[in-house]
Short mmCIF file of C-alpha atoms and ligand atoms in Angstrom, two decimals:
data_model
loop_
_atom_site.label_atom_id
_atom_site.label_comp_id
_atom_site.label_asym_id
_atom_site.label_seq_id
_atom_site.Cartn_x
_atom_site.Cartn_y
_atom_site.Cartn_z
CA MET A 1 -21.95 72.92 39.81
CA ALA A 2 -22.93 70.22 42.39
CA ARG A 3 -19.92 68.39 43.83
CA CYS A 4 -19.96 64.61 44.69
CA PRO A 5 -19.85 63.93 48.48
CA PRO A 6 -16.35 62.65 49.55
CA GLU A 7 -17.59 59.07 50.23
CA VAL A 8 -18.99 58.81 46.66
CA VAL A 9 -15.74 60.13 45.20
CA GLN A 10 -13.82 57.49 47.21
CA ARG A 11 -16.17 54.67 46.08
CA ARG A 12 -15.92 55.76 42.41
CA ALA A 13 -12.12 55.80 42.63
CA GLU A 14 -12.16 52.24 44.04
CA THR A 15 -14.58 51.09 41.31
CA GLU A 16 -12.46 52.65 38.57
CA LYS A 17 -9.37 51.00 40.04
CA LEU A 18 -11.08 47.61 40.02
CA LEU A 19 -12.32 48.17 36.46
CA ALA A 20 -8.81 49.15 35.38
CA MET A 21 -7.40 45.99 36.96
CA GLU A 22 -10.07 43.78 35.30
CA THR A 23 -9.48 45.46 31.95
CA GLU A 24 -5.76 45.07 32.50
CA ASP A 25 -6.31 41.36 33.29
CA VAL A 26 -8.35 40.98 30.09
CA VAL A 27 -5.72 42.88 28.06
CA THR A 28 -2.81 40.81 29.43
CA ALA A 29 -4.90 37.57 29.04
CA MET A 30 -5.05 37.94 25.23
CA LYS A 31 -1.63 36.67 24.14
CA THR A 32 -0.74 38.28 20.78
CA GLU A 33 1.70 36.53 18.45
CA ARG A 34 2.66 36.74 14.78
CA THR A 35 3.65 34.16 12.19
CA GLN A 36 3.83 34.08 8.40
CA VAL A 37 1.31 31.28 7.66
CA VAL A 38 -1.38 29.95 9.99
CA ILE A 39 -2.46 26.41 9.11
CA VAL A 40 -5.86 25.38 10.49
CA GLY A 41 -6.14 21.60 10.77
CA ALA A 42 -3.44 19.00 11.55
CA GLY A 43 -4.58 16.21 9.24
CA PRO A 44 -2.49 15.17 6.22
CA ALA A 45 -3.05 18.45 4.35
CA GLY A 46 -2.17 20.75 7.23
CA MET A 47 0.76 18.72 8.48
CA LEU A 48 2.25 18.31 4.99
CA LEU A 49 2.01 22.06 4.39
CA GLY A 50 3.56 22.81 7.78
CA HIS A 51 6.43 20.44 7.04
CA ILE A 52 7.19 21.93 3.62
CA LEU A 53 7.01 25.54 4.85
CA THR A 54 9.27 24.76 7.81
CA ARG A 55 11.76 23.08 5.47
CA CYS A 56 11.78 26.30 3.42
CA GLY A 57 12.23 28.58 6.44
CA ILE A 58 8.70 29.96 6.32
CA ASP A 59 7.33 30.49 9.81
CA ASN A 60 4.04 28.68 10.43
CA VAL A 61 1.69 27.69 13.24
CA VAL A 62 -0.58 24.62 13.02
CA LEU A 63 -3.86 24.83 14.95
CA GLU A 64 -5.82 21.62 15.59
CA ARG A 65 -9.22 21.20 17.26
CA GLN A 66 -8.69 17.63 18.46
CA SER A 67 -5.91 16.19 20.62
CA LYS A 68 -2.86 14.80 18.84
CA ALA A 69 -3.79 11.34 20.16
CA HIS A 70 -7.25 11.64 18.57
CA VAL A 71 -5.81 12.64 15.20
CA LEU A 72 -3.21 9.86 15.28
CA GLN A 73 -5.73 7.10 15.95
CA ARG A 74 -7.91 7.95 12.92
CA ILE A 75 -8.28 5.19 10.30
CA ARG A 76 -8.88 6.50 6.78
CA ALA A 77 -7.27 6.04 3.38
CA GLY A 78 -4.95 3.33 2.18
CA VAL A 79 -3.85 4.00 -1.41
CA LEU A 80 -1.19 6.51 -2.54
CA GLU A 81 -0.72 7.54 -6.17
CA ALA A 82 2.82 7.64 -7.56
CA HIS A 83 2.40 11.45 -7.79
CA SER A 84 1.75 11.61 -4.03
CA VAL A 85 4.74 9.39 -3.25
CA GLU A 86 6.95 11.68 -5.36
CA VAL A 87 5.88 14.65 -3.23
CA LEU A 88 6.55 12.75 0.00
CA ARG A 89 9.98 11.62 -1.25
CA ARG A 90 10.83 15.16 -2.36
CA TRP A 91 10.27 16.41 1.18
CA GLY A 92 11.99 13.58 3.03
CA LEU A 93 8.76 11.98 4.25
CA ALA A 94 8.86 8.62 2.47
CA ASP A 95 11.51 6.62 4.36
CA ARG A 96 9.05 4.32 6.15
CA LEU A 97 6.73 4.27 3.12
CA ASP A 98 9.61 3.07 0.92
CA ALA A 99 10.62 0.55 3.59
CA VAL A 100 7.24 -1.03 4.37
CA GLY A 101 4.68 0.30 1.87
CA ALA A 102 3.49 -2.33 -0.62
CA VAL A 103 4.01 -1.53 -4.33
CA LYS A 104 0.92 -2.32 -6.42
CA ASP A 105 0.64 -2.48 -10.22
CA GLY A 106 -3.04 -1.50 -10.00
CA SER A 107 -6.36 -2.65 -8.54
CA GLN A 108 -8.69 -5.50 -9.41
CA ILE A 109 -12.39 -5.36 -10.28
CA VAL A 110 -14.42 -8.57 -9.95
CA TRP A 111 -17.99 -8.79 -11.19
CA GLN A 112 -20.88 -11.14 -10.44
CA ASP A 113 -21.14 -13.71 -13.29
CA ARG A 114 -18.53 -11.97 -15.46
CA PRO A 115 -14.74 -12.05 -15.86
CA GLY A 116 -12.69 -9.70 -13.71
CA HIS A 117 -10.69 -6.69 -14.92
CA PHE A 118 -7.33 -5.49 -13.61
CA ILE A 119 -6.91 -1.68 -13.64
CA ASP A 120 -3.29 -1.87 -14.79
CA VAL A 121 -1.87 1.45 -13.65
CA ARG A 122 1.75 0.40 -14.16
CA LYS A 123 1.11 -0.78 -17.77
CA TRP A 124 -0.61 2.44 -18.84
CA THR A 125 1.34 5.03 -16.81
CA GLY A 126 4.72 3.34 -16.26
CA SER A 127 4.40 3.84 -12.48
CA PRO A 128 2.83 1.73 -9.72
CA MET A 129 0.58 2.71 -6.81
CA PHE A 130 1.37 2.20 -3.14
CA ALA A 131 -0.52 0.61 -0.26
CA TYR A 132 0.27 2.78 2.77
CA GLY A 133 -2.30 3.69 5.42
CA GLN A 134 -3.16 7.33 6.09
CA THR A 135 -2.69 6.56 9.79
CA MET A 136 0.99 5.74 9.16
CA LEU A 137 1.42 8.82 6.96
CA THR A 138 -0.04 11.00 9.73
CA GLU A 139 2.40 9.43 12.21
CA ASP A 140 5.28 10.18 9.81
CA LEU A 141 4.13 13.80 9.47
CA TYR A 142 3.87 14.31 13.23
CA ALA A 143 7.28 12.72 13.77
CA ALA A 144 8.83 14.98 11.11
CA ARG A 145 7.34 18.10 12.73
CA ALA A 146 8.67 17.05 16.12
CA ARG A 147 12.14 16.45 14.61
CA SER A 148 12.10 19.97 13.16
CA GLY A 149 11.48 21.32 16.65
CA GLU A 150 8.03 22.60 15.72
CA ASP A 151 4.80 21.64 17.47
CA VAL A 152 1.07 21.41 16.80
CA SER A 153 -1.22 23.64 18.88
CA ASP A 154 -3.86 21.01 19.53
CA GLU A 155 -7.14 21.16 21.44
CA VAL A 156 -7.79 24.66 20.13
CA THR A 157 -11.30 26.05 20.65
CA GLN A 158 -13.27 29.22 19.83
CA LEU A 159 -11.30 29.68 16.62
CA THR A 160 -12.36 32.85 14.78
CA PHE A 161 -11.06 34.32 11.53
CA HIS A 162 -10.59 38.09 11.14
CA ASP A 163 -9.79 40.39 8.18
CA LEU A 164 -9.25 37.52 5.73
CA ALA A 165 -9.91 39.85 2.80
CA THR A 166 -7.18 42.29 3.88
CA ALA A 167 -3.39 42.09 3.78
CA ASN A 168 -3.34 41.63 7.57
CA PRO A 169 -5.50 38.64 8.51
CA TRP A 170 -5.57 37.44 12.09
CA LEU A 171 -7.17 34.66 14.12
CA THR A 172 -8.28 34.38 17.72
CA TYR A 173 -8.65 31.17 19.65
CA GLU A 174 -8.57 29.61 23.11
CA ARG A 175 -6.12 26.94 24.22
CA GLY A 176 -5.55 25.63 27.73
CA GLY A 177 -7.44 28.54 29.30
CA GLN A 178 -5.32 31.12 27.43
CA SER A 179 -6.81 33.49 24.83
CA HIS A 180 -4.67 33.99 21.73
CA ARG A 181 -4.51 36.46 18.90
CA LEU A 182 -2.38 35.29 15.97
CA ASP A 183 -1.47 37.80 13.23
CA CYS A 184 -0.21 36.41 9.93
CA ASP A 185 0.26 36.95 6.20
CA PHE A 186 -1.76 33.94 4.99
CA VAL A 187 -4.18 31.34 6.37
CA ALA A 188 -4.37 27.76 5.04
CA GLY A 189 -7.77 26.19 5.71
CA CYS A 190 -6.89 22.49 6.03
CA ASP A 191 -9.60 21.68 8.56
CA GLY A 192 -11.56 19.10 6.61
CA PHE A 193 -15.18 18.92 5.55
CA GLN A 194 -16.55 19.71 9.01
CA GLY A 195 -14.08 22.55 9.64
CA LEU A 196 -14.63 26.32 9.99
CA ALA A 197 -12.38 27.69 7.24
CA ARG A 198 -14.76 27.17 4.31
CA ALA A 199 -17.59 28.66 6.39
CA ALA A 200 -15.47 31.79 6.92
CA ILE A 201 -15.87 32.63 3.22
CA PRO A 202 -18.93 34.87 2.66
CA GLN A 203 -21.58 32.91 0.75
CA ALA A 204 -21.69 35.59 -1.94
CA PHE A 205 -18.15 34.55 -2.92
CA GLN A 206 -18.74 30.80 -2.81
CA ARG A 207 -20.27 28.17 -5.12
CA ASN A 208 -20.79 24.65 -3.83
CA PHE A 209 -21.42 21.57 -5.98
CA GLY A 210 -22.21 18.05 -4.91
CA ARG A 211 -24.01 14.75 -4.70
CA VAL A 212 -24.97 12.65 -1.69
CA TYR A 213 -25.13 8.92 -2.40
CA PRO A 214 -28.05 6.78 -1.13
CA PHE A 215 -25.82 4.31 0.71
CA ALA A 216 -22.77 4.14 3.01
CA TRP A 217 -19.59 2.07 3.40
CA LEU A 218 -19.25 -0.15 6.45
CA GLY A 219 -15.53 -0.74 6.98
CA ILE A 220 -13.62 -3.07 9.30
CA MET A 221 -9.98 -3.65 10.12
CA VAL A 222 -8.87 -7.24 10.81
CA GLN A 223 -5.49 -8.71 11.77
CA ARG A 224 -5.34 -11.22 8.96
CA PRO A 225 -3.20 -11.41 5.80
CA PRO A 226 -4.85 -9.55 2.91
CA ILE A 227 -5.55 -10.95 -0.55
CA PRO A 228 -2.87 -9.73 -2.99
CA ASP A 229 -4.71 -6.88 -4.71
CA PHE A 230 -7.04 -4.06 -3.76
CA THR A 231 -10.18 -5.67 -5.13
CA TYR A 232 -13.53 -3.99 -5.84
CA ALA A 233 -16.43 -6.43 -6.14
CA TYR A 234 -19.71 -5.65 -7.91
CA HIS A 235 -22.67 -7.75 -6.84
CA ALA A 236 -26.40 -7.22 -7.23
CA THR A 237 -26.70 -7.07 -3.43
CA GLY A 238 -24.01 -4.39 -3.14
CA MET A 239 -20.35 -3.46 -3.59
CA ALA A 240 -17.51 -4.88 -1.50
CA LEU A 241 -13.84 -3.93 -1.32
CA ALA A 242 -10.80 -5.84 -0.10
CA ALA A 243 -7.95 -3.51 0.94
CA GLN A 244 -4.84 -3.78 3.06
CA ARG A 245 -2.46 -1.96 5.40
CA ASN A 246 0.40 -4.48 5.86
CA PRO A 247 1.05 -8.25 5.51
CA MET A 248 -0.91 -8.88 8.72
CA LEU A 249 -3.56 -6.17 8.56
CA SER A 250 -6.49 -6.07 6.14
CA ARG A 251 -9.28 -3.62 5.61
CA TYR A 252 -12.64 -4.57 4.12
CA TYR A 253 -15.72 -2.55 3.16
CA ILE A 254 -19.26 -3.37 2.16
CA GLN A 255 -21.98 -1.11 0.78
CA VAL A 256 -24.86 -0.80 3.26
CA PRO A 257 -28.09 1.25 3.33
CA LEU A 258 -27.73 4.74 4.83
CA THR A 259 -29.99 3.76 7.72
CA GLU A 260 -27.67 1.01 9.02
CA LYS A 261 -26.00 1.25 12.41
CA ILE A 262 -22.77 -0.42 13.50
CA GLU A 263 -24.63 -2.34 16.21
CA ASP A 264 -26.70 -3.97 13.40
CA TRP A 265 -23.49 -5.52 12.03
CA PRO A 266 -21.81 -8.12 14.22
CA ASP A 267 -18.69 -9.57 12.61
CA ASP A 268 -20.30 -12.77 11.39
CA ARG A 269 -22.99 -10.81 9.53
CA PHE A 270 -20.32 -8.59 7.99
CA TRP A 271 -18.26 -11.55 6.78
CA GLU A 272 -21.27 -13.46 5.44
CA THR A 273 -22.33 -10.39 3.42
CA LEU A 274 -18.83 -9.63 2.15
CA LEU A 275 -18.00 -13.21 1.09
CA LEU A 276 -21.27 -13.47 -0.84
CA ARG A 277 -20.22 -10.48 -2.96
CA PHE A 278 -16.89 -11.96 -4.10
CA PRO A 279 -16.60 -14.78 -6.67
CA SER A 280 -16.34 -18.04 -4.73
CA ASP A 281 -12.69 -18.74 -5.71
CA LEU A 282 -11.62 -15.37 -4.32
CA ALA A 283 -13.94 -15.54 -1.32
CA ALA A 284 -12.23 -18.81 -0.38
CA ARG A 285 -8.92 -16.91 -0.08
CA ILE A 286 -10.23 -14.17 2.23
CA GLN A 287 -9.09 -14.82 5.80
CA THR A 288 -11.82 -13.64 8.16
CA GLY A 289 -11.40 -12.89 11.85
CA PRO A 290 -12.49 -10.57 14.68
CA SER A 291 -12.66 -6.90 13.71
CA ILE A 292 -10.36 -4.54 15.62
CA GLU A 293 -12.14 -1.47 14.21
CA LYS A 294 -15.54 -0.96 12.62
CA SER A 295 -17.01 2.27 11.19
CA ILE A 296 -19.71 3.48 8.82
CA ALA A 297 -19.04 6.40 6.46
CA PRO A 298 -21.64 8.01 4.17
CA LEU A 299 -20.49 8.88 0.64
CA ARG A 300 -20.63 12.27 -1.00
CA SER A 301 -19.10 14.25 -3.85
CA PHE A 302 -18.51 17.90 -2.97
CA VAL A 303 -16.53 20.84 -4.32
CA SER A 304 -16.44 24.41 -3.05
CA GLU A 305 -15.21 27.06 -5.48
CA PRO A 306 -13.02 29.03 -5.44
CA MET A 307 -10.50 27.44 -3.05
CA ARG A 308 -9.48 30.90 -1.92
CA HIS A 309 -10.87 34.06 -0.36
CA GLY A 310 -8.46 36.96 0.17
CA ARG A 311 -5.57 35.62 2.24
CA LEU A 312 -7.40 32.34 3.05
CA PHE A 313 -6.53 29.31 0.91
CA LEU A 314 -8.49 26.04 1.24
CA ALA A 315 -6.83 22.64 0.74
CA GLY A 316 -7.90 19.01 1.06
CA ASP A 317 -11.28 17.99 2.44
CA ALA A 318 -11.94 21.59 3.54
CA ALA A 319 -12.51 22.32 -0.16
CA HIS A 320 -13.68 19.02 -1.64
CA ILE A 321 -14.85 15.50 -0.86
CA VAL A 322 -14.83 12.46 -3.13
CA PRO A 323 -16.53 9.10 -2.48
CA PRO A 324 -13.68 6.73 -1.43
CA THR A 325 -14.38 4.47 -4.43
CA GLY A 326 -11.57 6.08 -6.42
CA ALA A 327 -9.13 6.29 -3.45
CA LYS A 328 -8.58 9.96 -4.29
CA GLY A 329 -9.35 11.95 -1.11
CA LEU A 330 -5.94 11.75 0.52
CA ASN A 331 -4.17 12.06 -2.84
CA LEU A 332 -6.05 15.27 -3.65
CA ALA A 333 -5.07 16.70 -0.27
CA ILE A 334 -1.43 16.05 -1.21
CA SER A 335 -1.70 17.62 -4.66
CA ASP A 336 -3.48 20.69 -3.24
CA ILE A 337 -0.61 21.13 -0.79
CA HIS A 338 1.94 20.68 -3.57
CA PHE A 339 0.34 23.56 -5.46
CA LEU A 340 -0.25 25.75 -2.39
CA SER A 341 3.21 25.27 -0.89
CA THR A 342 4.84 26.00 -4.27
CA ALA A 343 2.83 29.23 -4.50
CA LEU A 344 3.66 30.32 -0.95
CA ILE A 345 7.37 29.56 -1.35
CA ASP A 346 7.42 31.57 -4.59
CA ARG A 347 5.64 34.47 -2.89
CA TYR A 348 8.14 34.62 -0.03
CA GLN A 349 11.17 34.11 -2.26
CA THR A 350 10.26 36.44 -5.13
CA GLY A 351 7.39 38.59 -3.86
CA SER A 352 5.28 37.40 -6.78
CA ASP A 353 1.61 36.58 -6.19
CA THR A 354 1.21 34.91 -9.60
CA LEU A 355 1.05 31.31 -8.35
CA LEU A 356 -1.16 32.28 -5.40
CA GLU A 357 -3.55 33.97 -7.84
CA SER A 358 -3.74 30.79 -9.96
CA TYR A 359 -3.76 28.31 -7.06
CA SER A 360 -7.51 27.72 -7.02
CA ALA A 361 -7.81 27.14 -10.78
CA THR A 362 -4.73 24.90 -10.80
CA ALA A 363 -5.94 22.76 -7.90
CA LEU A 364 -9.53 22.58 -9.17
CA ARG A 365 -8.44 21.17 -12.54
CA ARG A 366 -7.12 18.10 -10.75
CA VAL A 367 -9.96 18.07 -8.20
CA TRP A 368 -12.66 17.87 -10.88
CA ALA A 369 -10.80 15.09 -12.71
CA ALA A 370 -10.79 13.10 -9.45
CA GLU A 371 -14.46 13.97 -8.81
CA LEU A 372 -15.36 12.57 -12.23
CA LEU A 373 -13.34 9.35 -11.74
CA SER A 374 -14.78 8.82 -8.26
CA TRP A 375 -18.35 9.51 -9.41
CA ARG A 376 -17.97 7.16 -12.40
CA LEU A 377 -16.50 4.30 -10.34
CA THR A 378 -19.10 4.79 -7.61
CA ASN A 379 -21.94 4.53 -10.16
CA LEU A 380 -20.29 1.56 -11.89
CA LEU A 381 -19.66 -0.49 -8.75
CA HIS A 382 -22.70 0.23 -6.56
CA PRO A 383 -26.23 -0.98 -7.33
CA MET A 384 -28.41 2.01 -6.48
CA PRO A 385 -31.48 1.50 -4.30
CA GLU A 386 -34.71 1.59 -6.40
CA GLU A 387 -32.82 1.80 -9.72
CA ASP A 388 -34.77 0.35 -12.64
CA ALA A 389 -33.80 -2.50 -14.98
CA PHE A 390 -32.64 -0.03 -17.63
CA ALA A 391 -30.06 1.43 -15.22
CA GLN A 392 -28.90 -2.07 -14.30
CA ARG A 393 -28.42 -2.98 -17.99
CA LEU A 394 -26.51 0.23 -18.64
CA ARG A 395 -24.14 -0.65 -15.78
CA GLN A 396 -23.55 -4.12 -17.20
CA ALA A 397 -22.98 -2.61 -20.66
CA GLU A 398 -20.44 -0.12 -19.27
CA TYR A 399 -18.54 -2.95 -17.62
CA ASP A 400 -18.71 -5.05 -20.82
CA THR A 401 -17.22 -2.09 -22.71
CA LEU A 402 -14.37 -2.02 -20.21
CA LEU A 403 -13.80 -5.75 -20.75
CA ARG A 404 -13.85 -5.34 -24.53
CA SER A 405 -12.10 -2.02 -25.17
CA GLU A 406 -8.40 -1.42 -24.61
CA ALA A 407 -9.07 2.31 -25.01
CA ALA A 408 -11.57 2.16 -22.15
CA GLN A 409 -9.07 0.18 -20.06
CA GLN A 410 -6.33 2.75 -20.71
CA ALA A 411 -8.63 5.68 -19.91
CA LEU A 412 -9.71 4.15 -16.61
CA ALA A 413 -6.12 3.32 -15.61
CA LEU A 414 -4.94 6.87 -16.39
CA ASP A 415 -7.78 8.39 -14.36
CA TYR A 416 -7.35 5.92 -11.48
CA ALA A 417 -3.60 6.70 -11.35
CA GLY A 418 -4.42 10.39 -10.93
CA VAL A 419 -4.03 13.28 -13.36
CA PRO A 420 -0.37 14.43 -13.72
CA TYR A 421 0.25 17.61 -11.67
CA LEU A 422 1.02 19.90 -14.61
P1 FAS B 1 -8.78 15.76 7.50
O1 FAS B 1 -10.26 15.73 7.72
O2 FAS B 1 -8.01 14.50 7.48
O3 FAS B 1 -8.07 16.70 8.57
C1 FAS B 1 -8.68 17.92 8.98
C2 FAS B 1 -8.17 18.23 10.38
O4 FAS B 1 -8.70 19.50 10.77
C3 FAS B 1 -8.67 17.21 11.41
O5 FAS B 1 -7.59 16.77 12.19
C4 FAS B 1 -9.68 17.99 12.23
O6 FAS B 1 -9.73 17.58 13.57
C5 FAS B 1 -9.15 19.40 12.11
N1 FAS B 1 -10.16 20.43 12.34
C6 FAS B 1 -11.46 20.43 12.01
N2 FAS B 1 -12.05 21.58 12.39
C7 FAS B 1 -11.09 22.34 13.00
C8 FAS B 1 -11.08 23.62 13.61
N3 FAS B 1 -12.18 24.35 13.68
N4 FAS B 1 -9.92 24.08 14.14
C9 FAS B 1 -8.78 23.34 14.03
N5 FAS B 1 -8.73 22.11 13.47
C10 FAS B 1 -9.88 21.62 12.96
N6 FAS B 1 -9.69 8.87 1.27
C11 FAS B 1 -9.16 7.91 0.48
O7 FAS B 1 -8.40 8.24 -0.43
N7 FAS B 1 -9.46 6.57 0.71
C12 FAS B 1 -10.27 6.19 1.76
O8 FAS B 1 -10.51 5.01 1.96
C13 FAS B 1 -10.83 7.16 2.61
N8 FAS B 1 -11.62 6.79 3.68
C14 FAS B 1 -12.16 7.79 4.47
C15 FAS B 1 -12.99 7.46 5.56
C16 FAS B 1 -13.56 8.47 6.35
C17 FAS B 1 -14.47 8.11 7.51
C18 FAS B 1 -13.31 9.82 6.05
C19 FAS B 1 -13.96 10.93 6.87
C20 FAS B 1 -12.49 10.15 4.97
C21 FAS B 1 -11.91 9.13 4.19
N9 FAS B 1 -11.05 9.43 3.12
C22 FAS B 1 -10.51 8.49 2.32
C23 FAS B 1 -10.73 10.76 2.81
C24 FAS B 1 -9.63 11.20 3.76
O9 FAS B 1 -8.54 10.35 3.67
C25 FAS B 1 -9.33 12.63 3.43
O10 FAS B 1 -9.25 12.84 2.04
C26 FAS B 1 -8.08 13.13 4.08
O11 FAS B 1 -8.16 12.88 5.45
C27 FAS B 1 -7.99 14.61 3.76
O12 FAS B 1 -7.06 15.18 4.59
P2 FAS B 1 -7.28 16.66 5.17
O13 FAS B 1 -7.70 17.54 4.06
O14 FAS B 1 -6.06 16.96 5.95
O15 FAS B 1 -8.58 16.56 6.11
C1 PHB B 2 -8.42 1.64 1.68
O1 PHB B 2 -7.31 1.09 1.60
O2 PHB B 2 -8.96 1.93 2.78
C2 PHB B 2 -9.12 1.98 0.39
C3 PHB B 2 -8.58 1.55 -0.81
C4 PHB B 2 -9.22 1.87 -2.00
C5 PHB B 2 -10.39 2.62 -1.95
C6 PHB B 2 -10.91 3.07 -0.74
C7 PHB B 2 -10.28 2.73 0.44
O3 PHB B 2 -11.02 2.96 -3.11
#
């Protein structure tokens, strides 16, 4: 059998040595860790779940695509249901909310050329609602995680899910130039509508439902005192909403065509449009001023079923989206996490999978109730482009029924307050 000349043998030995070193470098580069629950996404859903699990001694890692600073500067929701506040109080997260959050008996609807209607949540449910910005809630959640000595692995890239349908799921990702493998028992997909978790579920196991609305909301923040109530205004030219964050910070929205761009909306055009849509007595009380933030958000209704695949559980916007008209998005994220954390705690304390098995159905019951409320309010309060006169008369008739019928008023207040958890 032919033998390799000595110089070739030497060269091959050197090559194999180099290869071994490179492979060794690659093997040592992949840092392998284990935890009990991996939470993907450090928005309200992910951070609330991380907090609850940590409080219950369940090991968890929170992975976030953006920087912490980016997450903390986001401006989103502003209304918390009493159910949500109960969850936050239960887990020691409501100190600042109880100190500075504004208690509201309900929200006001005003209507072009008709009397207004107050959605009296306190009268019909016995509990109020709370004005407390999602930005402040996110700050509270990050502060609580820091106090517990836990961190958020932010600026994570190349996230990939593995073996979700087995009892040993794992994830790989890059962070700060280091490759990671993270083995776990369960994965919580809390990475929002644009995240990767929902996409990790094979399409054959997924059913998606939804609507996209033919308009958007242009929102601004202004350092001026708000009017007393969250107030939705219907006007033939479009919906407007007066909201608030604190006694010196107001948030306003107007319905705009989908094609609009922020640069098309200087402040004076925004204010002129908004004031036109409120009755003159109320418009006179709105304190305008320079916007400190301005953004346009399209509206959609979306639900992905089931909210689970194997050891992956979806929660919050990763599983569903509601148009902000019903102020339900953040509140649904909180109720999902209430159900999911309860199921995970039960699993680790008793070994039972019963609540995990029923998580999706339990969460979806409340999700669909919120989808219906949000869809109904969106259709009631927004003139639709190209709608015919019949549709316009139906909208007026629906509002007149609300003005006339105490049963209709009670039903709307119960839905707006949010379906009881169980
Ligand atoms: P979030 O989207 O808040 O958080 C998901 C997190 O996952 C983000 O931090 C994201 O960076 C991260 N992420 C995404 N992909 C990832 C990946 N691959 N790896 C790791 N992390 C990843 N709701 C209301 O009730 N009222 C409102 O007025 C209102 N206004 C809104 C305005 C806008 C522009 C938007 C987009 C939403 C609004 N919402 C509103 C809904 C909003 O409040 C959500 O319901 C709420 O943020 C849901 O929280 P999460 O489910 O945690 O999702
Ligand atoms: C808000 O405070 O930003 C807000 C309030 C009520 C809504 C939507 C947004 O329906």
